[in-house]
C-alpha cells in the first residue's frame, strides 16, 4: 500500500497530535518491566513516575538527567484523543511521520501497529480499537537499540569484568558519527479518508521539445474497485492544463514550465504542478492533490544533466540536528536552514545519513534545492552487517524510501549507503542487490552509495551510476599539511576516472573548526585553517569542474552532535555554520564561491 503524505482536502481531515505527551523510560534492571507488567494496559501515570515530553522531539536533551540522555532501551509515551462524531463513517488512520528506532503502538490497550526503523513514516487504519464515545488512550513504546542488522547498525557490548563494571553493564557501539537521538521525531497525525480512497499515486515525467510528458498511475484502497476517476494537472495558478479519466495515463502539458534547481535559471526555477485526483465510489468522493515537477535527470560519462543541461551540484550535506530538540522536527529551524542555504548559494543538499522529514523535502521541491536522497545505511563497517537479515531490511528500507519520495522533482539521486565497508568480497553481493533493487523500484534516477575508500580493492563501486566520494586529505591523514591537498585531490580523482567512466561528486571534504578559535599562521581547529583547507580543495576542483567533476559539497552545513569521543569537542565541528546557525569565516568563503560558480553556470 501507499504512504501518501496526509493532506487536507474537501474529503480528508487531519488532526495533529503534537504537543506535550506523558513519558517514562524503562530503566528497570531487566530493561523490560514495561512489557512484563504490560504498561500499555493502564494509564502510564499508574505505572510509576512520568514526566512531560514534547512530541515531536528527541527525548535525549530535554531533561537534566544524563541517564536519560544516554539511555538505551524502551521509552514509553502516552497521550489521549477523541474521535469527532462526524468521523464515524470514515476511514481513520493513525500516522507517525517517524520514530526512532523500533516502535510499538497501542490504542486502548490493543496493539495496532509495529514499525522497525527511524526516519520513515508508518501508519495504520484504526478500527475496533477505537472508542467513539469518550477518550482514547494512545500508548507508544520506542526502542533505540541498534543491532548488526538495523540501519544504521550498532552492537550492544556487555562489560563482563565485574571488578571494573557493575553487573549487567553494557554500552552500545556505533560506527557512525552522529548522536543516536531517539524518540518520536516527527509529527503524529490522525486523518480521515472515505472508506474507498486514493491509496497511492506514482508520477514519472519526461520532456519532449516544449511538451511535458506526465505518466501517472493511481492505486485504489478499500473494498470497492467500482470507482470513477477524474484527473487534472493544475499549473501553479491552479489552472487545469491537462485532464483525464483513467487510472493510468500519459498526459501531455504543452508549453511546459520545467522544474529547475536553484542556480540553473534566472527565473524562479522550481516550477511545481499539482495532480488533482478525484475518485468517486459508492463510499463517496475522495480528493487528493499530489505536487510534482516536470524534469529529467541523466548521467553521461562526464556530466549530470537536468533537463538535458549540465548541472553542477554545489552545496552541503546536512543533518537533522539542533540544540534541545535533537532530531525533532522544528519548522523554525527548517525555515532558517533554507534561508541559510539560499544565502550560501547552495544548489544541492545530501540527506546525510538518513531520509529527512517530508516537510524538509517539500522545501527542496519548492525552493529548487536538488537532493541526493540517502538511506540510513551508514556505519555498515563490518561483515556482521552483510547477513541476510541486514540485506532484507535494507531492501525494505529502500522500498519505504522510494515509495515516500518517488514523486519529488528535487530528488535527483538515490544514495543507498554512506562509507560502507567495500573491501571484502561480501560487499559485492550486498551492494549489487541493494543498488539493483533500487534501480528496479525507480528506473528514472541514478543510484549510488557514497564511498570513503577505493577505487583500489573495492568490490562495490562498479554498480553505481555516479561516483560520490568523501575526501579528507590534510585532515584524517597528512593532518595540517594543506600544501599537499591539491596534489592528492588530483591524483585521487584521476585514479577514480581510470577505473570508472562516470562523473564524480565530492560529497564530503572538511575540517573540524571551533568557531571563534583563531591563529595565524593557521593551525588545525582554527577558522583560518578551515578557510585555507577548503581553498586548496577549491583550486583543485576548478581544474576538474569542466571535465568530470559535477559537484562539491563541504562537510558539513552546520556543527552537529556526536557521541562522546576524544576526537569530538562537544560534537563534530566541521560546519560552515555553528550548531546555532551562525556563520564561521568559511561560510563567507563558500558564499563567494557558490555565487560566482552560479553566475558562470546559469544556463536557462
Ligand atoms: C562521514 C561523516 O558522517 N564521513 C566522515 C565525517 C567526519 O567528519 C563524518 O562526520 O569524520 C569522515 C570519514 C573519514 C574517513 C577517514 C578515512 C581515514 C583514512 C586514514
PDB file of N, CA and C in Angstrom, residues 515-590:
ATOM      1  N   UNK A 515      34.381  27.503  16.264  1.00  0.00           N
ATOM      2  CA  UNK A 515      34.060  28.895  15.942  1.00  0.00           C
ATOM      3  C   UNK A 515      34.699  29.823  16.957  1.00  0.00           C
ATOM      4  N   UNK A 516      35.355  30.856  16.472  1.00  0.00           N
ATOM      5  CA  UNK A 516      35.968  31.825  17.369  1.00  0.00           C
ATOM      6  C   UNK A 516      37.416  31.515  17.699  1.00  0.00           C
ATOM      7  N   UNK A 517      37.881  30.357  17.285  1.00  0.00           N
ATOM      8  CA  UNK A 517      39.280  29.994  17.531  1.00  0.00           C
ATOM      9  C   UNK A 517      40.111  30.477  16.345  1.00  0.00           C
ATOM     10  N   UNK A 518      41.089  31.325  16.631  1.00  0.00           N
ATOM     11  CA  UNK A 518      41.886  31.935  15.550  1.00  0.00           C
ATOM     12  C   UNK A 518      43.361  31.727  15.795  1.00  0.00           C
ATOM     13  N   UNK A 519      44.111  31.559  14.744  1.00  0.00           N
ATOM     14  CA  UNK A 519      45.559  31.501  14.843  1.00  0.00           C
ATOM     15  C   UNK A 519      46.159  31.788  13.471  1.00  0.00           C
ATOM     16  N   UNK A 520      47.220  32.589  13.494  1.00  0.00           N
ATOM     17  CA  UNK A 520      47.914  32.864  12.249  1.00  0.00           C
ATOM     18  C   UNK A 520      49.400  32.698  12.482  1.00  0.00           C
ATOM     19  N   UNK A 521      50.133  31.933  11.667  1.00  0.00           N
ATOM     20  CA  UNK A 521      49.593  31.116  10.588  1.00  0.00           C
ATOM     21  C   UNK A 521      48.609  30.064  11.100  1.00  0.00           C
ATOM     22  N   UNK A 522      47.868  29.536  10.174  1.00  0.00           N
ATOM     23  CA  UNK A 522      46.752  28.659  10.533  1.00  0.00           C
ATOM     24  C   UNK A 522      47.201  27.428  11.310  1.00  0.00           C
ATOM     25  N   UNK A 523      46.302  26.905  12.095  1.00  0.00           N
ATOM     26  CA  UNK A 523      46.557  25.715  12.895  1.00  0.00           C
ATOM     27  C   UNK A 523      45.250  24.917  12.899  1.00  0.00           C
ATOM     28  N   UNK A 524      45.352  23.573  12.928  1.00  0.00           N
ATOM     29  CA  UNK A 524      44.115  22.779  12.892  1.00  0.00           C
ATOM     30  C   UNK A 524      43.147  23.226  13.985  1.00  0.00           C
ATOM     31  N   UNK A 525      41.870  23.164  13.671  1.00  0.00           N
ATOM     32  CA  UNK A 525      40.747  23.567  14.529  1.00  0.00           C
ATOM     33  C   UNK A 525      40.469  25.068  14.527  1.00  0.00           C
ATOM     34  N   UNK A 526      41.338  25.877  13.905  1.00  0.00           N
ATOM     35  CA  UNK A 526      41.044  27.317  13.870  1.00  0.00           C
ATOM     36  C   UNK A 526      40.239  27.650  12.609  1.00  0.00           C
ATOM     37  N   UNK A 527      39.582  28.807  12.643  1.00  0.00           N
ATOM     38  CA  UNK A 527      38.820  29.261  11.471  1.00  0.00           C
ATOM     39  C   UNK A 527      39.753  29.505  10.279  1.00  0.00           C
ATOM     40  N   UNK A 528      40.982  29.977  10.574  1.00  0.00           N
ATOM     41  CA  UNK A 528      41.944  30.189   9.487  1.00  0.00           C
ATOM     42  C   UNK A 528      42.262  28.877   8.783  1.00  0.00           C
ATOM     43  N   UNK A 529      42.398  27.816   9.570  1.00  0.00           N
ATOM     44  CA  UNK A 529      42.733  26.527   8.953  1.00  0.00           C
ATOM     45  C   UNK A 529      41.619  26.052   8.026  1.00  0.00           C
ATOM     46  N   UNK A 530      40.376  26.179   8.491  1.00  0.00           N
ATOM     47  CA  UNK A 530      39.246  25.707   7.672  1.00  0.00           C
ATOM     48  C   UNK A 530      39.210  26.441   6.326  1.00  0.00           C
ATOM     49  N   UNK A 531      39.435  27.758   6.378  1.00  0.00           N
ATOM     50  CA  UNK A 531      39.399  28.554   5.150  1.00  0.00           C
ATOM     51  C   UNK A 531      40.538  28.152   4.213  1.00  0.00           C
ATOM     52  N   UNK A 532      41.733  27.998   4.779  1.00  0.00           N
ATOM     53  CA  UNK A 532      42.885  27.637   3.956  1.00  0.00           C
ATOM     54  C   UNK A 532      42.691  26.233   3.351  1.00  0.00           C
ATOM     55  N   UNK A 533      42.223  25.343   4.180  1.00  0.00           N
ATOM     56  CA  UNK A 533      41.978  23.947   3.781  1.00  0.00           C
ATOM     57  C   UNK A 533      40.966  23.888   2.633  1.00  0.00           C
ATOM     58  N   UNK A 534      39.830  24.542   2.806  1.00  0.00           N
ATOM     59  CA  UNK A 534      38.790  24.495   1.771  1.00  0.00           C
ATOM     60  C   UNK A 534      39.294  25.146   0.482  1.00  0.00           C
ATOM     61  N   UNK A 535      40.029  26.250   0.627  1.00  0.00           N
ATOM     62  CA  UNK A 535      40.528  26.961  -0.563  1.00  0.00           C
ATOM     63  C   UNK A 535      41.452  26.078  -1.400  1.00  0.00           C
ATOM     64  N   UNK A 536      42.257  25.266  -0.759  1.00  0.00           N
ATOM     65  CA  UNK A 536      43.140  24.357  -1.501  1.00  0.00           C
ATOM     66  C   UNK A 536      42.328  23.347  -2.302  1.00  0.00           C
ATOM     67  N   UNK A 537      41.279  22.815  -1.696  1.00  0.00           N
ATOM     68  CA  UNK A 537      40.402  21.903  -2.445  1.00  0.00           C
ATOM     69  C   UNK A 537      39.783  22.625  -3.638  1.00  0.00           C
ATOM     70  N   UNK A 538      39.365  23.866  -3.407  1.00  0.00           N
ATOM     71  CA  UNK A 538      38.698  24.599  -4.496  1.00  0.00           C
ATOM     72  C   UNK A 538      39.631  24.774  -5.693  1.00  0.00           C
ATOM     73  N   UNK A 539      40.910  25.071  -5.417  1.00  0.00           N
ATOM     74  CA  UNK A 539      41.866  25.237  -6.517  1.00  0.00           C
ATOM     75  C   UNK A 539      41.958  23.950  -7.332  1.00  0.00           C
ATOM     76  N   UNK A 540      41.947  22.824  -6.630  1.00  0.00           N
ATOM     77  CA  UNK A 540      41.993  21.533  -7.345  1.00  0.00           C
ATOM     78  C   UNK A 540      40.677  21.277  -8.090  1.00  0.00           C
ATOM     79  N   UNK A 541      39.558  21.549  -7.437  1.00  0.00           N
ATOM     80  CA  UNK A 541      38.250  21.317  -8.087  1.00  0.00           C
ATOM     81  C   UNK A 541      38.135  22.127  -9.373  1.00  0.00           C
ATOM     82  N   UNK A 542      38.647  23.369  -9.332  1.00  0.00           N
ATOM     83  CA  UNK A 542      38.489  24.236 -10.502  1.00  0.00           C
ATOM     84  C   UNK A 542      39.128  23.643 -11.746  1.00  0.00           C
ATOM     85  N   UNK A 543      40.169  22.831 -11.553  1.00  0.00           N
ATOM     86  CA  UNK A 543      40.801  22.207 -12.729  1.00  0.00           C
ATOM     87  C   UNK A 543      39.952  21.075 -13.284  1.00  0.00           C
ATOM     88  N   UNK A 544      39.037  20.536 -12.478  1.00  0.00           N
ATOM     89  CA  UNK A 544      38.288  19.359 -12.929  1.00  0.00           C
ATOM     90  C   UNK A 544      36.808  19.629 -13.153  1.00  0.00           C
ATOM     91  N   UNK A 545      36.406  20.840 -12.796  1.00  0.00           N
ATOM     92  CA  UNK A 545      34.985  21.179 -12.847  1.00  0.00           C
ATOM     93  C   UNK A 545      34.386  21.011 -14.223  1.00  0.00           C
ATOM     94  N   UNK A 546      35.140  21.419 -15.244  1.00  0.00           N
ATOM     95  CA  UNK A 546      34.540  21.360 -16.580  1.00  0.00           C
ATOM     96  C   UNK A 546      34.821  20.039 -17.257  1.00  0.00           C
ATOM     97  N   UNK A 547      35.505  19.152 -16.565  1.00  0.00           N
ATOM     98  CA  UNK A 547      35.804  17.848 -17.170  1.00  0.00           C
ATOM     99  C   UNK A 547      34.825  16.783 -16.680  1.00  0.00           C
ATOM    100  N   UNK A 548      34.996  16.333 -15.454  1.00  0.00           N
ATOM    101  CA  UNK A 548      34.157  15.213 -14.983  1.00  0.00           C
ATOM    102  C   UNK A 548      33.644  15.435 -13.562  1.00  0.00           C
ATOM    103  N   UNK A 549      34.126  16.509 -12.915  1.00  0.00           N
ATOM    104  CA  UNK A 549      33.643  16.791 -11.568  1.00  0.00           C
ATOM    105  C   UNK A 549      32.310  17.527 -11.689  1.00  0.00           C
ATOM    106  N   UNK A 550      31.243  16.958 -11.132  1.00  0.00           N
ATOM    107  CA  UNK A 550      29.922  17.571 -11.300  1.00  0.00           C
ATOM    108  C   UNK A 550      29.332  18.043  -9.973  1.00  0.00           C
ATOM    109  N   UNK A 551      30.145  18.011  -8.921  1.00  0.00           N
ATOM    110  CA  UNK A 551      29.626  18.544  -7.667  1.00  0.00           C
ATOM    111  C   UNK A 551      30.672  18.589  -6.573  1.00  0.00           C
ATOM    112  N   UNK A 552      30.492  19.525  -5.651  1.00  0.00           N
ATOM    113  CA  UNK A 552      31.373  19.660  -4.493  1.00  0.00           C
ATOM    114  C   UNK A 552      30.520  20.055  -3.301  1.00  0.00           C
ATOM    115  N   UNK A 553      30.685  19.352  -2.212  1.00  0.00           N
ATOM    116  CA  UNK A 553      29.823  19.584  -1.052  1.00  0.00           C
ATOM    117  C   UNK A 553      30.671  19.539   0.216  1.00  0.00           C
ATOM    118  N   UNK A 554      30.722  20.681   0.912  1.00  0.00           N
ATOM    119  CA  UNK A 554      31.542  20.792   2.129  1.00  0.00           C
ATOM    120  C   UNK A 554      30.871  20.022   3.269  1.00  0.00           C
ATOM    121  N   UNK A 555      31.617  19.199   3.946  1.00  0.00           N
ATOM    122  CA  UNK A 555      31.135  18.588   5.178  1.00  0.00           C
ATOM    123  C   UNK A 555      31.404  19.556   6.307  1.00  0.00           C
ATOM    124  N   UNK A 556      30.444  20.116   6.952  1.00  0.00           N
ATOM    125  CA  UNK A 556      29.016  19.918   6.874  1.00  0.00           C
ATOM    126  C   UNK A 556      28.357  21.278   6.861  1.00  0.00           C
ATOM    127  N   UNK A 557      27.092  21.320   6.549  1.00  0.00           N
ATOM    128  CA  UNK A 557      26.332  22.569   6.658  1.00  0.00           C
ATOM    129  C   UNK A 557      26.557  23.227   8.030  1.00  0.00           C
ATOM    130  N   UNK A 558      26.325  22.484   9.094  1.00  0.00           N
ATOM    131  CA  UNK A 558      26.454  23.064  10.446  1.00  0.00           C
ATOM    132  C   UNK A 558      27.082  22.042  11.391  1.00  0.00           C
ATOM    133  N   UNK A 559      27.662  22.540  12.470  1.00  0.00           N
ATOM    134  CA  UNK A 559      28.159  21.650  13.522  1.00  0.00           C
ATOM    135  C   UNK A 559      27.005  20.785  14.024  1.00  0.00           C
ATOM    136  N   UNK A 560      27.318  19.573  14.442  1.00  0.00           N
ATOM    137  CA  UNK A 560      26.240  18.681  14.906  1.00  0.00           C
ATOM    138  C   UNK A 560      26.747  17.775  16.017  1.00  0.00           C
ATOM    139  N   UNK A 561      25.807  17.254  16.784  1.00  0.00           N
ATOM    140  CA  UNK A 561      26.154  16.452  17.955  1.00  0.00           C
ATOM    141  C   UNK A 561      26.600  15.048  17.554  1.00  0.00           C
ATOM    142  N   UNK A 562      27.566  14.527  18.306  1.00  0.00           N
ATOM    143  CA  UNK A 562      28.044  13.154  18.121  1.00  0.00           C
ATOM    144  C   UNK A 562      28.036  12.461  19.476  1.00  0.00           C
ATOM    145  N   UNK A 563      28.452  11.200  19.483  1.00  0.00           N
ATOM    146  CA  UNK A 563      28.670  10.546  20.775  1.00  0.00           C
ATOM    147  C   UNK A 563      29.891  11.183  21.439  1.00  0.00           C
ATOM    148  N   UNK A 564      30.079  10.889  22.741  1.00  0.00           N
ATOM    149  CA  UNK A 564      31.248  11.414  23.432  1.00  0.00           C
ATOM    150  C   UNK A 564      32.485  10.657  22.967  1.00  0.00           C
ATOM    151  N   UNK A 565      33.504  11.426  22.569  1.00  0.00           N
ATOM    152  CA  UNK A 565      34.673  10.798  21.974  1.00  0.00           C
ATOM    153  C   UNK A 565      35.844  11.765  22.049  1.00  0.00           C
ATOM    154  N   UNK A 566      37.063  11.230  22.155  1.00  0.00           N
ATOM    155  CA  UNK A 566      38.219  12.137  22.278  1.00  0.00           C
ATOM    156  C   UNK A 566      38.481  12.924  21.002  1.00  0.00           C
ATOM    157  N   UNK A 567      37.916  12.526  19.870  1.00  0.00           N
ATOM    158  CA  UNK A 567      38.141  13.298  18.640  1.00  0.00           C
ATOM    159  C   UNK A 567      37.043  14.330  18.395  1.00  0.00           C
ATOM    160  N   UNK A 568      36.102  14.466  19.320  1.00  0.00           N
ATOM    161  CA  UNK A 568      34.974  15.370  19.092  1.00  0.00           C
ATOM    162  C   UNK A 568      34.818  16.309  20.280  1.00  0.00           C
ATOM    163  N   UNK A 569      34.887  17.620  19.998  1.00  0.00           N
ATOM    164  CA  UNK A 569      34.777  18.626  21.060  1.00  0.00           C
ATOM    165  C   UNK A 569      33.306  19.045  21.165  1.00  0.00           C
ATOM    166  N   UNK A 570      32.537  18.337  21.965  1.00  0.00           N
ATOM    167  CA  UNK A 570      31.085  18.507  22.016  1.00  0.00           C
ATOM    168  C   UNK A 570      30.535  18.516  20.577  1.00  0.00           C
ATOM    169  N   UNK A 571      30.721  17.396  19.923  1.00  0.00           N
ATOM    170  CA  UNK A 571      30.161  17.252  18.586  1.00  0.00           C
ATOM    171  C   UNK A 571      31.188  17.468  17.480  1.00  0.00           C
ATOM    172  N   UNK A 572      30.723  17.204  16.265  1.00  0.00           N
ATOM    173  CA  UNK A 572      31.540  17.373  15.070  1.00  0.00           C
ATOM    174  C   UNK A 572      31.492  18.857  14.691  1.00  0.00           C
ATOM    175  N   UNK A 573      32.675  19.431  14.503  1.00  0.00           N
ATOM    176  CA  UNK A 573      32.779  20.893  14.294  1.00  0.00           C
ATOM    177  C   UNK A 573      33.137  21.251  12.859  1.00  0.00           C
ATOM    178  N   UNK A 574      32.778  20.408  11.921  1.00  0.00           N
ATOM    179  CA  UNK A 574      33.158  20.707  10.534  1.00  0.00           C
ATOM    180  C   UNK A 574      32.141  21.621   9.842  1.00  0.00           C
ATOM    181  N   UNK A 575      31.190  22.157  10.585  1.00  0.00           N
ATOM    182  CA  UNK A 575      30.171  23.010   9.982  1.00  0.00           C
ATOM    183  C   UNK A 575      30.719  24.303   9.405  1.00  0.00           C
ATOM    184  N   UNK A 576      30.032  24.791   8.336  1.00  0.00           N
ATOM    185  CA  UNK A 576      30.255  26.161   7.873  1.00  0.00           C
ATOM    186  C   UNK A 576      29.570  27.113   8.842  1.00  0.00           C
ATOM    187  N   UNK A 577      28.495  26.581   9.466  1.00  0.00           N
ATOM    188  CA  UNK A 577      27.773  27.329  10.493  1.00  0.00           C
ATOM    189  C   UNK A 577      27.913  26.584  11.809  1.00  0.00           C
ATOM    190  N   UNK A 578      27.779  27.317  12.902  1.00  0.00           N
ATOM    191  CA  UNK A 578      27.761  26.662  14.200  1.00  0.00           C
ATOM    192  C   UNK A 578      26.449  25.900  14.339  1.00  0.00           C
ATOM    193  N   UNK A 579      26.316  25.159  15.410  1.00  0.00           N
ATOM    194  CA  UNK A 579      25.073  24.430  15.621  1.00  0.00           C
ATOM    195  C   UNK A 579      23.907  25.405  15.797  1.00  0.00           C
ATOM    196  N   UNK A 580      24.215  26.631  16.225  1.00  0.00           N
ATOM    197  CA  UNK A 580      23.176  27.657  16.398  1.00  0.00           C
ATOM    198  C   UNK A 580      22.964  28.445  15.105  1.00  0.00           C
ATOM    199  N   UNK A 581      23.604  27.984  14.025  1.00  0.00           N
ATOM    200  CA  UNK A 581      23.413  28.539  12.678  1.00  0.00           C
ATOM    201  C   UNK A 581      24.000  29.929  12.500  1.00  0.00           C
ATOM    202  N   UNK A 582      25.135  30.203  13.170  1.00  0.00           N
ATOM    203  CA  UNK A 582      25.879  31.428  12.886  1.00  0.00           C
ATOM    204  C   UNK A 582      27.081  31.088  12.020  1.00  0.00           C
ATOM    205  N   UNK A 583      27.425  31.986  11.067  1.00  0.00           N
ATOM    206  CA  UNK A 583      28.478  31.641  10.107  1.00  0.00           C
ATOM    207  C   UNK A 583      29.878  31.663  10.714  1.00  0.00           C
ATOM    208  N   UNK A 584      30.707  30.712  10.304  1.00  0.00           N
ATOM    209  CA  UNK A 584      32.151  30.804  10.538  1.00  0.00           C
ATOM    210  C   UNK A 584      32.754  31.554   9.340  1.00  0.00           C
ATOM    211  N   UNK A 585      34.038  31.879   9.409  1.00  0.00           N
ATOM    212  CA  UNK A 585      34.704  32.560   8.288  1.00  0.00           C
ATOM    213  C   UNK A 585      34.497  31.781   6.987  1.00  0.00           C
ATOM    214  N   UNK A 586      34.511  30.462   7.110  1.00  0.00           N
ATOM    215  CA  UNK A 586      34.388  29.594   5.932  1.00  0.00           C
ATOM    216  C   UNK A 586      33.053  29.787   5.214  1.00  0.00           C
ATOM    217  N   UNK A 587      32.009  30.130   5.935  1.00  0.00           N
ATOM    218  CA  UNK A 587      30.700  30.305   5.286  1.00  0.00           C
ATOM    219  C   UNK A 587      30.760  31.461   4.294  1.00  0.00           C
ATOM    220  N   UNK A 588      31.482  32.509   4.668  1.00  0.00           N
ATOM    221  CA  UNK A 588      31.623  33.647   3.747  1.00  0.00           C
ATOM    222  C   UNK A 588      32.432  33.261   2.511  1.00  0.00           C
ATOM    223  N   UNK A 589      33.453  32.445   2.722  1.00  0.00           N
ATOM    224  CA  UNK A 589      34.256  31.955   1.596  1.00  0.00           C
ATOM    225  C   UNK A 589      33.376  31.168   0.621  1.00  0.00           C
ATOM    226  N   UNK A 590      32.572  30.284   1.173  1.00  0.00           N
ATOM    227  CA  UNK A 590      31.741  29.430   0.323  1.00  0.00           C
ATOM    228  C   UNK A 590      30.656  30.215  -0.383  1.00  0.00           C
TER     229      UNK A 590
END
